[in-house]
mmCIF file of C-alpha atoms in Angstrom:
data_model
loop_
_atom_site.group_PDB
_atom_site.id
_atom_site.type_symbol
_atom_site.label_atom_id
_atom_site.label_comp_id
_atom_site.label_asym_id
_atom_site.label_seq_id
_atom_site.Cartn_x
_atom_site.Cartn_y
_atom_site.Cartn_z
ATOM 1 C CA MET A 1 17.024 30.828 -7.520
ATOM 2 C CA ILE A 2 16.351 26.756 -7.236
ATOM 3 C CA GLN A 3 15.120 27.284 -3.617
ATOM 4 C CA LEU A 4 12.567 29.801 -4.905
ATOM 5 C CA TYR A 5 11.487 27.958 -8.019
ATOM 6 C CA PHE A 6 10.759 24.781 -5.775
ATOM 7 C CA LYS A 7 8.959 26.413 -3.349
ATOM 8 C CA GLU A 8 6.796 28.586 -5.703
ATOM 9 C CA ILE A 9 6.106 25.266 -7.843
ATOM 10 C CA TYR A 10 5.663 22.815 -4.968
ATOM 11 C CA GLY A 11 4.826 24.800 -1.822
ATOM 12 C CA MET A 12 8.043 23.683 0.312
ATOM 13 C CA SER A 13 11.180 24.471 0.388
ATOM 14 C CA ILE A 14 14.090 21.959 -0.707
ATOM 15 C CA GLY A 15 15.447 21.415 2.688
ATOM 16 C CA GLU A 16 11.748 20.819 4.198
ATOM 17 C CA TYR A 17 10.565 18.351 1.550
ATOM 18 C CA ILE A 18 14.255 16.501 2.348
ATOM 19 C CA SER A 19 13.182 16.419 6.335
ATOM 20 C CA ASN A 20 9.559 15.352 5.370
ATOM 21 C CA ARG A 21 11.149 12.700 3.537
ATOM 22 C CA ARG A 22 12.875 10.868 6.273
ATOM 23 C CA LEU A 23 10.203 11.677 7.925
ATOM 24 C CA TYR A 24 7.751 9.281 5.488
ATOM 25 C CA ARG A 25 10.289 6.975 5.447
ATOM 26 C CA ALA A 26 10.055 6.795 9.822
ATOM 27 C CA CYS A 27 6.526 6.814 9.741
ATOM 28 C CA GLY A 28 6.770 3.275 7.079
ATOM 29 C CA LEU A 29 9.423 1.707 9.516
ATOM 30 C CA LEU A 30 7.503 2.577 12.649
ATOM 31 C CA ARG A 31 3.962 0.857 11.405
ATOM 32 C CA LEU A 32 5.896 -1.806 9.179
ATOM 33 C CA THR A 33 8.539 -3.302 11.569
ATOM 34 C CA GLU A 34 9.341 -3.292 15.165
ATOM 35 C CA LEU A 35 12.603 -1.357 15.225
ATOM 36 C CA THR A 36 13.198 0.318 17.966
ATOM 37 C CA VAL A 37 13.101 4.191 18.010
ATOM 38 C CA SER A 38 16.759 4.842 18.221
ATOM 39 C CA GLU A 39 17.219 2.186 15.338
ATOM 40 C CA ILE A 40 14.904 4.007 13.275
ATOM 41 C CA ALA A 41 16.748 7.495 14.330
ATOM 42 C CA LEU A 42 20.122 5.618 13.611
ATOM 43 C CA MET A 43 19.064 4.140 10.189
ATOM 44 C CA LEU A 44 17.707 7.766 8.896
ATOM 45 C CA LYS A 45 20.898 9.461 9.542
ATOM 46 C CA TYR A 46 20.089 11.652 12.819
ATOM 47 C CA ASP A 47 22.203 12.535 15.125
ATOM 48 C CA ASN A 48 20.895 10.898 17.805
ATOM 49 C CA HIS A 49 17.115 9.445 19.600
ATOM 50 C CA HIS A 50 16.295 12.780 21.012
ATOM 51 C CA ASN A 51 16.916 14.801 18.001
ATOM 52 C CA PHE A 52 14.895 12.157 15.652
ATOM 53 C CA CYS A 53 12.043 12.276 18.306
ATOM 54 C CA ARG A 54 12.086 15.916 18.721
ATOM 55 C CA ALA A 55 11.495 16.348 14.071
ATOM 56 C CA PHE A 56 8.981 13.715 14.414
ATOM 57 C CA LYS A 57 6.896 15.349 17.501
ATOM 58 C CA LYS A 58 6.946 18.761 15.924
ATOM 59 C CA LYS A 59 5.757 17.552 12.362
ATOM 60 C CA LEU A 60 3.107 14.702 13.376
ATOM 61 C CA HIS A 61 2.541 16.040 16.819
ATOM 62 C CA CYS A 62 3.055 13.040 18.714
ATOM 63 C CA THR A 63 5.652 10.835 19.505
ATOM 64 C CA PRO A 64 7.007 8.423 17.786
ATOM 65 C CA LEU A 65 5.825 5.104 19.784
ATOM 66 C CA THR A 66 2.534 7.149 20.215
ATOM 67 C CA PHE A 67 2.598 6.893 16.448
ATOM 68 C CA ARG A 68 3.569 3.405 16.333
ATOM 69 C CA ARG A 69 0.656 2.695 18.300
ATOM 70 C CA LEU A 70 -2.379 4.509 17.087
ATOM 71 C CA PRO A 71 -5.100 2.874 15.295
ATOM 72 C CA GLN A 72 -4.837 3.331 11.313
ATOM 73 C CA GLU A 73 -7.896 5.353 11.257
ATOM 74 C CA LEU A 74 -6.332 8.150 13.462
ATOM 75 C CA LEU A 75 -2.439 8.344 11.739
ATOM 76 C CA PRO A 76 -1.269 11.800 11.354
ATOM 77 C CA ALA A 77 0.229 12.305 7.690
ATOM 78 C CA VAL A 78 3.429 13.319 6.267
ATOM 79 C CA ARG A 79 2.829 16.089 3.501
ATOM 80 C CA LEU A 80 4.837 15.639 0.491
ATOM 81 C CA PRO A 81 4.920 18.018 -2.527
ATOM 82 C CA LYS A 82 3.431 16.620 -5.664
ATOM 83 C CA THR A 83 6.308 15.692 -7.293
ATOM 84 C CA ASN A 84 6.778 13.586 -10.704
ATOM 85 C CA HIS A 85 3.340 11.654 -10.626
ATOM 86 C CA ARG A 86 0.269 11.672 -12.494
ATOM 87 C CA ASP A 87 -2.523 14.613 -11.706
ATOM 88 C CA GLU A 88 -5.282 12.185 -13.160
ATOM 89 C CA PHE A 89 -6.541 9.096 -11.288
ATOM 90 C CA ALA A 90 -9.472 6.965 -12.275
ATOM 91 C CA HIS A 91 -11.319 6.065 -9.514
ATOM 92 C CA HIS A 92 -14.877 5.946 -7.912
ATOM 93 C CA LEU A 93 -15.809 4.776 -4.712
ATOM 94 C CA VAL A 94 -17.198 0.963 -4.146
ATOM 95 C CA THR A 95 -19.501 -0.312 -1.716
ATOM 96 C CA PHE A 96 -18.740 -4.369 -1.450
ATOM 97 C CA THR A 97 -22.082 -6.372 0.215
ATOM 98 C CA ASN A 98 -22.246 -10.048 0.555
ATOM 99 C CA LYS A 99 -19.419 -10.873 -1.112
ATOM 100 C CA ALA A 100 -16.595 -12.906 -0.275
ATOM 101 C CA LEU A 101 -13.045 -14.225 -1.651
ATOM 102 C CA TYR A 102 -12.688 -18.023 -1.526
ATOM 103 C CA GLY A 103 -8.495 -18.783 -1.571
ATOM 104 C CA VAL A 104 -5.114 -20.375 -0.605
ATOM 105 C CA GLU A 105 -3.169 -18.154 1.386
ATOM 106 C CA PHE A 106 1.016 -17.345 0.457
ATOM 107 C CA GLN A 107 3.223 -15.165 1.744
ATOM 108 C CA TYR A 108 5.921 -13.259 -0.001
ATOM 109 C CA GLN A 109 8.777 -10.644 1.124
ATOM 110 C CA ASP A 110 8.733 -6.927 -0.414
ATOM 111 C CA GLN A 111 10.577 -4.097 -0.175
ATOM 112 C CA PHE A 112 8.590 -1.002 0.756
ATOM 113 C CA THR A 113 10.558 1.582 -0.905
ATOM 114 C CA LYS A 114 10.513 -0.253 -3.873
ATOM 115 C CA PRO A 115 7.329 -2.280 -3.232
ATOM 116 C CA GLY A 116 6.854 -5.091 -6.325
ATOM 117 C CA LEU A 117 10.683 -5.473 -6.869
ATOM 118 C CA LEU A 118 10.494 -8.412 -4.755
ATOM 119 C CA GLY A 119 6.922 -9.244 -4.678
ATOM 120 C CA GLY A 120 6.429 -8.624 -8.429
ATOM 121 C CA PRO A 121 7.687 -12.095 -10.153
ATOM 122 C CA ILE A 122 5.758 -13.989 -7.633
ATOM 123 C CA ARG A 123 2.444 -12.642 -7.758
ATOM 124 C CA LEU A 124 2.605 -12.759 -11.806
ATOM 125 C CA GLN A 125 3.947 -16.410 -11.622
ATOM 126 C CA ARG A 126 0.296 -16.841 -9.552
ATOM 127 C CA LEU A 127 -1.603 -14.872 -12.323
ATOM 128 C CA ARG A 128 -0.184 -16.832 -15.046
ATOM 129 C CA SER A 129 -0.538 -19.955 -13.535
ATOM 130 C CA TRP A 130 -4.538 -18.983 -12.864
ATOM 131 C CA PHE A 131 -4.975 -18.062 -16.353
ATOM 132 C CA THR A 132 -3.279 -20.710 -18.088
ATOM 133 C CA ASP A 133 -6.347 -22.780 -16.897
ATOM 134 C CA SER A 134 -9.129 -19.793 -16.250
ATOM 135 C CA GLN A 135 -10.418 -16.854 -17.622
ATOM 136 C CA ALA A 136 -12.158 -16.073 -14.564
ATOM 137 C CA PRO A 137 -11.332 -12.883 -12.578
ATOM 138 C CA PHE A 138 -8.237 -13.660 -10.180
ATOM 139 C CA THR A 139 -8.454 -11.653 -6.518
ATOM 140 C CA ILE A 140 -5.777 -11.275 -4.089
ATOM 141 C CA ALA A 141 -6.354 -9.618 -0.744
ATOM 142 C CA SER A 142 -3.532 -8.865 1.095
ATOM 143 C CA ASP A 143 -1.936 -7.119 4.378
ATOM 144 C CA ILE A 144 1.304 -6.500 5.843
ATOM 145 C CA VAL A 145 2.719 -8.688 8.594
ATOM 146 C CA ARG A 146 4.618 -6.588 11.176
ATOM 147 C CA LYS A 147 7.581 -9.228 12.268
ATOM 148 C CA ASN A 148 10.209 -8.540 14.784
ATOM 149 C CA MET A 149 13.246 -9.599 12.139
ATOM 150 C CA ASN A 150 15.739 -6.718 12.672
ATOM 151 C CA LEU A 151 17.640 -7.911 9.826
ATOM 152 C CA ASP A 152 14.766 -7.691 7.503
ATOM 153 C CA ALA A 153 13.664 -4.362 8.882
ATOM 154 C CA ARG A 154 16.924 -2.773 8.253
ATOM 155 C CA ASN A 155 17.104 -3.726 4.850
ATOM 156 C CA GLU A 156 13.493 -2.410 4.322
ATOM 157 C CA LEU A 157 12.253 -6.002 3.535
ATOM 158 C CA ILE A 158 8.404 -6.561 4.509
ATOM 159 C CA THR A 159 6.574 -9.665 4.577
ATOM 160 C CA VAL A 160 3.242 -9.880 2.854
ATOM 161 C CA ASN A 161 0.194 -12.265 3.674
ATOM 162 C CA ALA A 162 -2.114 -13.038 0.854
ATOM 163 C CA ILE A 163 -5.600 -15.127 -0.202
ATOM 164 C CA ALA A 164 -5.494 -15.324 -3.744
ATOM 165 C CA GLY A 165 -8.673 -17.194 -5.087
ATOM 166 C CA LEU A 166 -12.045 -16.493 -6.683
ATOM 167 C CA SER A 167 -14.235 -13.644 -5.108
ATOM 168 C CA VAL A 168 -18.057 -14.336 -5.294
ATOM 169 C CA HIS A 169 -21.879 -13.056 -3.918
ATOM 170 C CA VAL A 170 -22.266 -15.376 -0.900
ATOM 171 C CA ASP A 171 -25.922 -16.055 -1.374
ATOM 172 C CA SER A 172 -24.551 -17.419 -4.829
ATOM 173 C CA ILE A 173 -24.789 -21.727 -5.668
ATOM 174 C CA PHE A 174 -20.513 -22.144 -5.065
ATOM 175 C CA THR A 175 -18.924 -24.927 -3.499
ATOM 176 C CA PRO A 176 -15.757 -23.484 -2.811
ATOM 177 C CA PRO A 177 -12.512 -25.723 -3.525
ATOM 178 C CA LYS A 178 -11.238 -27.916 -0.595
ATOM 179 C CA ASP A 179 -9.430 -26.391 1.768
ATOM 180 C CA SER A 180 -9.913 -22.779 0.724
ATOM 181 C CA ILE A 181 -9.719 -20.238 3.085
ATOM 182 C CA PHE A 182 -12.841 -17.629 3.168
ATOM 183 C CA TYR A 183 -12.212 -13.836 3.626
ATOM 184 C CA PRO A 184 -15.500 -11.708 3.772
ATOM 185 C CA LEU A 185 -15.274 -8.812 1.287
ATOM 186 C CA ASP A 186 -17.305 -5.823 3.029
ATOM 187 C CA GLY A 187 -17.786 -2.215 3.338
ATOM 188 C CA LEU A 188 -16.640 1.336 1.341
ATOM 189 C CA TYR A 189 -13.232 0.723 -1.024
ATOM 190 C CA LEU A 190 -11.590 3.128 -3.603
ATOM 191 C CA CYS A 191 -11.179 1.394 -6.337
ATOM 192 C CA CYS A 192 -9.019 2.978 -8.913
ATOM 193 C CA PRO A 193 -8.541 0.617 -12.355
ATOM 194 C CA PHE A 194 -4.985 -0.455 -13.820
ATOM 195 C CA TYR A 195 -3.713 -1.353 -16.906
ATOM 196 C CA GLY A 196 -0.141 -1.411 -17.656
ATOM 197 C CA SER A 197 3.368 -2.751 -16.813
ATOM 198 C CA LEU A 198 3.853 -3.711 -13.528
ATOM 199 C CA GLN A 199 6.679 -1.303 -12.929
ATOM 200 C CA ASP A 200 3.920 0.929 -13.534
ATOM 201 C CA TYR A 201 1.427 -0.720 -11.221
ATOM 202 C CA ALA A 202 4.011 -0.041 -8.425
ATOM 203 C CA GLU A 203 4.408 3.527 -8.938
ATOM 204 C CA HIS A 204 0.100 4.017 -9.458
ATOM 205 C CA ASN A 205 -0.427 2.284 -5.980
ATOM 206 C CA LYS A 206 2.369 4.858 -4.148
ATOM 207 C CA ASP A 207 0.983 7.937 -5.870
ATOM 208 C CA ILE A 208 -2.526 6.643 -4.594
ATOM 209 C CA TYR A 209 -1.682 6.273 -1.255
ATOM 210 C CA ARG A 210 0.904 9.605 -0.945
ATOM 211 C CA HIS A 211 -1.306 11.789 -3.219
ATOM 212 C CA LEU A 212 -5.214 10.760 -4.027
ATOM 213 C CA LEU A 213 -6.155 9.641 -0.429
ATOM 214 C CA PRO A 214 -5.069 12.692 1.630
ATOM 215 C CA GLN A 215 -6.331 14.797 -1.732
ATOM 216 C CA PHE A 216 -9.769 13.716 -1.106
ATOM 217 C CA LYS A 217 -9.833 13.171 2.810
ATOM 218 C CA TYR A 218 -10.011 9.255 2.827
ATOM 219 C CA THR A 219 -8.247 7.389 5.708
ATOM 220 C CA ARG A 220 -7.684 3.987 4.997
ATOM 221 C CA ARG A 221 -9.431 1.095 7.580
ATOM 222 C CA GLU A 222 -8.249 -1.828 8.936
ATOM 223 C CA ALA A 223 -9.121 -4.255 6.348
ATOM 224 C CA ARG A 224 -7.058 -5.907 3.635
ATOM 225 C CA ASP A 225 -6.430 -4.452 -0.251
ATOM 226 C CA VAL A 226 -8.186 -6.115 -2.736
ATOM 227 C CA GLU A 227 -6.870 -6.672 -6.356
ATOM 228 C CA ILE A 228 -9.012 -8.307 -8.985
ATOM 229 C CA PHE A 229 -7.058 -8.998 -11.858
ATOM 230 C CA HIS A 230 -8.756 -9.818 -15.337
ATOM 231 C CA PHE A 231 -7.819 -12.110 -18.069
ATOM 232 C CA THR A 232 -5.313 -10.579 -20.904
ATOM 233 C CA HIS A 233 -3.269 -12.522 -23.501
ATOM 234 C CA HIS A 234 -0.438 -9.966 -22.505
ATOM 235 C CA VAL A 235 0.474 -11.155 -18.807
ATOM 236 C CA PHE A 236 1.902 -13.957 -20.888
ATOM 237 C CA ASP A 237 4.238 -11.498 -22.961
ATOM 238 C CA ALA A 238 7.925 -10.987 -22.419
ATOM 239 C CA SER A 239 7.199 -7.379 -20.978
ATOM 240 C CA PRO A 240 3.943 -8.596 -19.531
ATOM 241 C CA ARG A 241 0.936 -6.144 -18.959
ATOM 242 C CA ILE A 242 -2.023 -6.037 -16.517
ATOM 243 C CA LEU A 243 -5.344 -5.298 -15.958
ATOM 244 C CA CYS A 244 -7.105 -4.992 -12.634
ATOM 245 C CA GLU A 245 -8.944 -2.898 -10.358
ATOM 246 C CA HIS A 246 -7.004 -2.214 -6.758
ATOM 247 C CA TYR A 247 -9.538 -1.717 -3.954
ATOM 248 C CA ILE A 248 -8.184 -0.018 -0.978
ATOM 249 C CA PRO A 249 -10.439 0.102 2.356
ATOM 250 C CA ILE A 250 -10.775 3.574 3.302
ATOM 251 C CA MET A 251 -13.119 5.703 5.551
ATOM 252 C CA ARG A 252 -14.636 9.293 5.179
ATOM 253 C CA GLU A 253 -12.941 11.831 7.691
ATOM 254 C CA VAL A 254 -15.602 13.406 9.774
ATOM 255 C CA GLY A 255 -17.263 16.078 8.059
ATOM 256 C CA ASN A 256 -17.125 14.606 4.580
#
């Protein structure tokens, strides 16, 4: 009875859902770490290397190694049922031109299965430091660093490289801070505004990647995610709340 209900509501059996979740996790490990295929198969409780590769190729129509090497815009996707997520997202498309970020570079570790668990406090500290001195919007452009650190990868830890500072129009009169890094902001982005807790923000972003991008057939392109945080007194609360827009670099699929 439960099996039939699950399939009727979510469009796949419980067994298929569990299998897809494992493959979804495998996709993350392949792209975000340098773990060998055999190590990933072992982590995800497959009987052996061969069974993992066979299941992966059956679902994604390519081998794990091919998936790891593909350009981002050509990556196939594992379909997940829409469970426990919001159906409505405020979002719109934005094209950045003649805009740039001047900031400082920093790195932190986070868990890719629980984003924000480790990195959230580090980012919050930078937000509070910025808004203590200024009410200008605070911009963070971040990307994931693939590192050959197997111990971190086995614990599903990733390293995030970020540039944080002020975004401006490049043709404006602006003197960048000394030793600041220049990062151009250009191209098409999906903008998703948010107001709420850090925990809800992490879930909000996961739902965007898992459901919103596939729904509108947007593919993430090679560039940094950009977040623009706006001043709110609630960022200093004991249970802080943030106000921001998350810009995801995208490209439309051919025919859309």
